[in-house]
mmCIF file of C-alpha atoms in Angstrom:
data_model
loop_
_atom_site.group_PDB
_atom_site.id
_atom_site.type_symbol
_atom_site.label_atom_id
_atom_site.label_comp_id
_atom_site.label_asym_id
_atom_site.label_seq_id
_atom_site.Cartn_x
_atom_site.Cartn_y
_atom_site.Cartn_z
ATOM 1 C CA MET A 57 0.000 0.000 0.000
ATOM 2 C CA SER A 58 1.222 3.487 -0.853
ATOM 3 C CA LYS A 59 2.519 5.767 1.929
ATOM 4 C CA PHE A 60 1.423 9.404 1.786
ATOM 5 C CA ILE A 61 3.861 11.886 3.391
ATOM 6 C CA ALA A 62 3.243 15.635 3.730
ATOM 7 C CA VAL A 63 6.180 17.963 4.404
ATOM 8 C CA CYS A 64 5.211 21.323 5.912
ATOM 9 C CA GLY A 65 7.070 24.377 7.137
ATOM 10 C CA SER A 66 7.306 28.127 7.266
ATOM 11 C CA PRO A 67 8.470 30.116 4.235
ATOM 12 C CA ASP A 68 12.221 29.761 3.709
ATOM 13 C CA SER A 69 12.467 26.825 6.124
ATOM 14 C CA GLY A 70 14.177 24.555 3.620
ATOM 15 C CA LYS A 71 11.224 22.182 3.536
ATOM 16 C CA SER A 72 11.424 21.706 -0.235
ATOM 17 C CA SER A 73 15.054 20.595 -0.076
ATOM 18 C CA ILE A 74 14.248 18.243 2.806
ATOM 19 C CA ALA A 75 11.205 16.841 0.989
ATOM 20 C CA ILE A 76 13.280 16.140 -2.119
ATOM 21 C CA LYS A 77 16.138 14.549 -0.194
ATOM 22 C CA VAL A 78 13.807 12.396 1.918
ATOM 23 C CA ALA A 79 12.092 11.261 -1.284
ATOM 24 C CA GLN A 80 15.474 10.378 -2.804
ATOM 25 C CA SER A 81 16.484 8.529 0.360
ATOM 26 C CA LEU A 82 13.278 6.470 0.298
ATOM 27 C CA TYR A 83 13.990 5.599 -3.324
ATOM 28 C CA ASN A 84 17.604 4.604 -2.641
ATOM 29 C CA LYS A 85 16.679 2.614 0.475
ATOM 30 C CA GLY A 86 14.498 0.107 -1.283
ATOM 31 C CA LYS A 87 14.338 1.102 -4.954
ATOM 32 C CA LYS A 88 10.644 1.760 -4.480
ATOM 33 C CA ARG A 89 8.479 3.845 -6.785
ATOM 34 C CA VAL A 90 8.573 7.376 -5.397
ATOM 35 C CA LEU A 91 6.748 10.574 -6.387
ATOM 36 C CA TYR A 92 7.643 14.074 -5.217
ATOM 37 C CA PHE A 93 4.851 16.610 -5.728
ATOM 38 C CA SER A 94 4.862 20.357 -5.150
ATOM 39 C CA PRO A 95 1.553 22.240 -5.558
ATOM 40 C CA ASP A 96 3.315 25.606 -5.140
ATOM 41 C CA LEU A 97 2.348 28.216 -7.740
ATOM 42 C CA MET A 98 4.171 31.066 -6.005
ATOM 43 C CA VAL A 99 7.504 29.296 -6.616
ATOM 44 C CA PRO A 100 6.868 26.549 -9.208
ATOM 45 C CA CYS A 101 9.164 23.614 -8.500
ATOM 46 C CA MET A 102 10.167 22.875 -12.094
ATOM 47 C CA GLY A 103 11.856 26.263 -12.172
ATOM 48 C CA TYR A 104 14.357 25.479 -9.410
ATOM 49 C CA ILE A 105 14.660 21.682 -9.636
ATOM 50 C CA PHE A 106 15.237 21.599 -13.399
ATOM 51 C CA PRO A 107 16.400 25.118 -14.365
ATOM 52 C CA HIS A 108 18.730 23.751 -17.050
ATOM 53 C CA CYS A 109 16.201 21.517 -18.833
ATOM 54 C CA LYS A 110 14.540 22.353 -22.108
ATOM 55 C CA GLU A 111 10.956 23.548 -21.896
ATOM 56 C CA SER A 112 9.822 20.564 -23.973
ATOM 57 C CA ASP A 113 11.249 18.120 -21.387
ATOM 58 C CA LEU A 114 9.151 19.504 -18.520
ATOM 59 C CA TYR A 115 5.448 19.041 -17.795
ATOM 60 C CA SER A 116 2.866 20.769 -15.624
ATOM 61 C CA ILE A 117 0.370 19.167 -13.279
ATOM 62 C CA GLY A 118 -1.776 22.237 -13.910
ATOM 63 C CA LYS A 119 -2.837 20.925 -17.304
ATOM 64 C CA VAL A 120 -3.996 17.690 -15.697
ATOM 65 C CA LEU A 121 -6.004 19.457 -12.994
ATOM 66 C CA ASP A 122 -7.503 21.775 -15.607
ATOM 67 C CA LYS A 123 -9.287 18.858 -17.303
ATOM 68 C CA THR A 124 -12.794 17.676 -16.459
ATOM 69 C CA ASP A 125 -11.440 14.524 -14.787
ATOM 70 C CA VAL A 126 -8.005 13.480 -13.574
ATOM 71 C CA TYR A 127 -6.928 10.216 -15.196
ATOM 72 C CA ARG A 128 -3.985 7.991 -14.317
ATOM 73 C CA GLU A 129 -2.544 8.233 -17.836
ATOM 74 C CA ASP A 130 -2.544 12.031 -17.721
ATOM 75 C CA VAL A 131 -0.779 12.068 -14.358
ATOM 76 C CA LEU A 132 1.761 9.551 -15.637
ATOM 77 C CA ARG A 133 2.514 11.719 -18.677
ATOM 78 C CA SER A 134 3.100 14.743 -16.426
ATOM 79 C CA ILE A 135 5.830 13.097 -14.352
ATOM 80 C CA VAL A 136 9.374 14.371 -14.911
ATOM 81 C CA THR A 137 12.114 11.786 -14.374
ATOM 82 C CA THR A 138 15.900 11.677 -14.495
ATOM 83 C CA ASN A 139 18.045 9.067 -16.259
ATOM 84 C CA ASN A 140 19.710 7.709 -13.101
ATOM 85 C CA MET A 141 16.456 7.299 -11.110
ATOM 86 C CA PRO A 142 13.893 5.714 -13.466
ATOM 87 C CA ASN A 143 11.205 5.039 -10.841
ATOM 88 C CA PHE A 144 11.499 8.418 -9.173
ATOM 89 C CA GLY A 145 9.260 11.165 -10.494
ATOM 90 C CA TYR A 146 8.618 14.869 -9.961
ATOM 91 C CA LEU A 147 5.218 16.519 -10.303
ATOM 92 C CA GLY A 148 4.562 20.236 -10.135
ATOM 93 C CA TYR A 149 4.138 23.464 -12.032
ATOM 94 C CA LYS A 150 6.437 25.050 -14.605
ATOM 95 C CA ALA A 151 8.465 28.209 -14.084
ATOM 96 C CA ASN A 152 6.301 30.422 -16.305
ATOM 97 C CA GLU A 153 3.056 29.527 -14.490
ATOM 98 C CA ASN A 154 1.333 31.238 -11.572
ATOM 99 C CA LYS A 155 -1.975 31.167 -9.682
ATOM 100 C CA TYR A 156 -3.721 32.918 -12.583
ATOM 101 C CA THR A 157 -2.628 30.384 -15.219
ATOM 102 C CA TYR A 158 -5.233 27.755 -14.316
ATOM 103 C CA ALA A 159 -8.600 27.672 -12.602
ATOM 104 C CA ARG A 160 -8.473 26.728 -8.921
ATOM 105 C CA PRO A 161 -8.712 22.907 -8.704
ATOM 106 C CA THR A 162 -11.780 21.495 -7.016
ATOM 107 C CA GLU A 163 -11.685 19.081 -4.085
ATOM 108 C CA ASP A 164 -12.890 16.159 -6.193
ATOM 109 C CA LYS A 165 -10.126 16.692 -8.765
ATOM 110 C CA ILE A 166 -7.505 16.861 -6.036
ATOM 111 C CA SER A 167 -8.859 13.624 -4.549
ATOM 112 C CA GLN A 168 -8.620 12.003 -7.989
ATOM 113 C CA LEU A 169 -5.038 13.239 -8.303
ATOM 114 C CA PHE A 170 -4.103 11.805 -4.901
ATOM 115 C CA MET A 171 -5.725 8.476 -5.769
ATOM 116 C CA ASN A 172 -3.766 8.237 -9.014
ATOM 117 C CA MET A 173 -0.482 9.205 -7.369
ATOM 118 C CA LYS A 174 -0.984 6.492 -4.772
ATOM 119 C CA ASP A 175 -1.643 4.027 -7.567
ATOM 120 C CA LEU A 176 1.559 5.018 -9.338
ATOM 121 C CA ALA A 177 3.979 5.078 -6.380
ATOM 122 C CA ASP A 178 4.903 3.291 -3.180
ATOM 123 C CA TYR A 179 5.723 6.629 -1.556
ATOM 124 C CA VAL A 180 4.147 9.997 -2.339
ATOM 125 C CA ILE A 181 5.859 13.042 -0.815
ATOM 126 C CA ILE A 182 3.828 16.254 -0.906
ATOM 127 C CA ASP A 183 5.860 19.448 -0.478
ATOM 128 C CA CYS A 184 3.048 21.515 1.055
ATOM 129 C CA VAL A 185 2.628 25.239 0.488
ATOM 130 C CA SER A 186 3.162 27.438 3.548
ATOM 131 C CA ASP A 187 -0.057 29.324 2.811
ATOM 132 C CA ARG A 188 -2.757 27.460 4.751
ATOM 133 C CA SER A 189 -5.413 28.589 2.228
ATOM 134 C CA ASP A 190 -3.898 26.316 -0.430
ATOM 135 C CA LEU A 191 -6.516 23.605 -0.945
ATOM 136 C CA ILE A 192 -4.139 20.932 -2.243
ATOM 137 C CA SER A 193 -1.843 21.318 0.768
ATOM 138 C CA SER A 194 -4.760 21.331 3.221
ATOM 139 C CA LEU A 195 -6.165 18.118 1.765
ATOM 140 C CA ALA A 196 -2.680 16.586 1.676
ATOM 141 C CA LYS A 197 -2.268 17.125 5.426
ATOM 142 C CA ALA A 198 -5.649 15.511 6.064
ATOM 143 C CA GLU A 199 -4.841 12.592 3.738
ATOM 144 C CA ALA A 200 -1.246 12.054 4.900
ATOM 145 C CA ASP A 201 -0.086 9.040 6.859
ATOM 146 C CA VAL A 202 2.775 11.148 8.233
ATOM 147 C CA ILE A 203 3.288 14.917 8.430
ATOM 148 C CA VAL A 204 6.865 16.183 8.640
ATOM 149 C CA GLN A 205 6.774 19.563 10.365
ATOM 150 C CA VAL A 206 9.970 21.469 9.536
ATOM 151 C CA VAL A 207 11.107 24.183 11.931
ATOM 152 C CA THR A 208 14.145 26.429 11.712
ATOM 153 C CA PRO A 209 15.926 28.256 14.538
ATOM 154 C CA THR A 210 14.691 31.696 13.502
ATOM 155 C CA LEU A 211 12.221 34.248 14.825
ATOM 156 C CA LYS A 212 10.509 34.188 11.425
ATOM 157 C CA CYS A 213 9.748 30.485 11.807
ATOM 158 C CA MET A 214 8.494 30.907 15.358
ATOM 159 C CA SER A 215 6.261 33.782 14.247
ATOM 160 C CA TYR A 216 4.852 31.653 11.419
ATOM 161 C CA TYR A 217 3.903 28.810 13.766
ATOM 162 C CA ALA A 218 2.485 31.219 16.326
ATOM 163 C CA ALA A 219 0.080 32.358 13.602
ATOM 164 C CA ASN A 220 -0.458 29.023 11.835
ATOM 165 C CA GLY A 221 0.433 26.242 14.258
ATOM 166 C CA ASP A 222 -3.189 25.537 15.147
ATOM 167 C CA GLN A 223 -3.682 23.803 11.786
ATOM 168 C CA PHE A 224 -1.511 20.923 13.038
ATOM 169 C CA ILE A 225 -3.412 20.305 16.284
ATOM 170 C CA ALA A 226 -5.906 17.941 14.664
ATOM 171 C CA PHE A 227 -3.039 15.912 13.155
ATOM 172 C CA ALA A 228 -0.799 15.821 16.244
ATOM 173 C CA ASP A 229 -0.732 12.008 16.342
ATOM 174 C CA LYS A 230 0.937 11.795 12.929
ATOM 175 C CA VAL A 231 3.335 14.764 13.103
ATOM 176 C CA VAL A 232 7.111 14.259 13.086
ATOM 177 C CA LYS A 233 8.946 17.449 14.107
ATOM 178 C CA VAL A 234 12.277 18.193 12.463
ATOM 179 C CA ILE A 235 14.624 21.088 13.125
ATOM 180 C CA ASN A 236 16.506 22.152 10.019
ATOM 181 C CA ILE A 237 19.784 24.064 10.317
ATOM 182 C CA LYS A 238 19.900 25.715 6.913
ATOM 183 C CA ASP A 239 22.540 28.352 7.671
ATOM 184 C CA ASN A 240 26.109 28.018 8.912
ATOM 185 C CA ASP A 241 25.714 30.416 11.841
ATOM 186 C CA ILE A 242 26.986 29.623 15.348
ATOM 187 C CA TYR A 243 24.546 32.082 16.926
ATOM 188 C CA LEU A 244 21.344 30.359 15.835
ATOM 189 C CA PRO A 245 19.047 29.794 18.861
ATOM 190 C CA VAL A 246 18.736 26.030 18.348
ATOM 191 C CA GLY A 247 18.155 25.222 22.019
ATOM 192 C CA GLU A 248 15.493 27.885 22.434
ATOM 193 C CA VAL A 249 13.594 26.691 19.367
ATOM 194 C CA LYS A 250 13.719 23.063 20.533
ATOM 195 C CA GLU A 251 12.298 24.179 23.873
ATOM 196 C CA HIS A 252 9.542 26.151 22.154
ATOM 197 C CA PHE A 253 8.420 23.450 19.711
ATOM 198 C CA LYS A 254 8.838 20.432 22.040
ATOM 199 C CA ASP A 255 9.378 16.832 20.934
ATOM 200 C CA VAL A 256 11.686 17.630 18.006
ATOM 201 C CA GLU A 257 12.722 14.160 16.859
ATOM 202 C CA ILE A 258 15.446 14.820 14.292
ATOM 203 C CA LYS A 259 17.989 17.564 13.677
ATOM 204 C CA ILE A 260 19.044 18.137 10.068
ATOM 205 C CA PRO A 261 22.533 19.706 10.061
ATOM 206 C CA TYR A 262 23.707 22.482 7.794
ATOM 207 C CA SER A 263 25.087 21.147 4.509
ATOM 208 C CA HIS A 264 27.302 23.209 2.245
ATOM 209 C CA SER A 265 26.742 20.627 -0.506
ATOM 210 C CA LEU A 266 22.981 21.100 -0.269
ATOM 211 C CA LYS A 267 23.408 24.868 -0.398
ATOM 212 C CA GLN A 268 25.477 24.441 -3.569
ATOM 213 C CA GLN A 269 22.796 22.262 -5.137
ATOM 214 C CA SER A 270 20.137 24.860 -4.330
ATOM 215 C CA ILE A 271 22.218 27.610 -5.929
ATOM 216 C CA THR A 272 23.244 25.651 -9.020
ATOM 217 C CA GLY A 273 19.871 24.023 -9.696
ATOM 218 C CA THR A 274 21.034 20.449 -9.105
ATOM 219 C CA LEU A 275 18.703 19.331 -6.290
ATOM 220 C CA SER A 276 17.666 16.309 -8.363
ATOM 221 C CA GLU A 277 21.212 14.922 -8.072
ATOM 222 C CA HIS A 278 22.596 12.774 -5.271
ATOM 223 C CA ILE A 279 24.400 14.481 -2.415
ATOM 224 C CA THR A 280 27.673 13.270 -0.881
ATOM 225 C CA ASP A 281 27.567 15.006 2.512
ATOM 226 C CA LYS A 282 27.609 11.956 4.820
ATOM 227 C CA VAL A 283 26.487 13.696 8.026
ATOM 228 C CA PHE A 284 23.570 15.325 6.223
ATOM 229 C CA CYS A 285 22.669 12.089 4.421
ATOM 230 C CA ASP A 286 22.702 10.130 7.674
ATOM 231 C CA SER A 287 20.177 12.526 9.234
ATOM 232 C CA ILE A 288 17.957 12.381 6.141
ATOM 233 C CA LEU A 289 18.146 8.580 6.221
ATOM 234 C CA ARG A 290 17.009 8.597 9.875
ATOM 235 C CA LEU A 291 14.068 10.788 8.900
ATOM 236 C CA ALA A 292 13.255 8.514 5.948
ATOM 237 C CA LYS A 293 13.183 5.512 8.302
ATOM 238 C CA VAL A 294 10.849 7.322 10.705
ATOM 239 C CA VAL A 295 8.344 8.288 8.004
ATOM 240 C CA SER A 296 8.450 4.982 6.162
#
């Protein structure tokens, strides 16, 4: 049976990088069929995951959701893959698209999309939008078997959860809290944030290699930072 994993976090928390790397770790761990999906139209994922690809090699989930019904074949055709990971796919929007490009998807279409993704993959990782009004992300949290709640040791993150943390109360039994150190700064208030959020299970260390991948548009590639990879593997084991 397919496992549905939602990754959530404040803006600029690094949740997208973590979601991608957890998805890759799940793929490498058992060579399972894995789908990464980002419903973000503010920052379409195809623009930063595959910035060097030709337009003709990329597809948009928006065209699928814009149809009357969402069929398995259409979802399958919208998956972007890489040569070295044949059973690992990316779904999302293209760089030139925004919230005005397509009509807002209805709940029944989103449910059809989720059903088809589960049919196509052993693991589905949803990189949820920080905006709680996003319908796809809201339904993903409700549908998820596990919710990875990413926090960062910043006042911005704490302010976000002070305003939006109530949305996770109903899902408390399936939340895994992760603290992500995305900057190489010795003055980050890691201890204070752990005390504030309680029950943080895993700490993801800063990775210069990951930062390089984010800058160069190579997040779809494997990473060689062992300490970082070990922490991602621990998270992958927890959510699997």
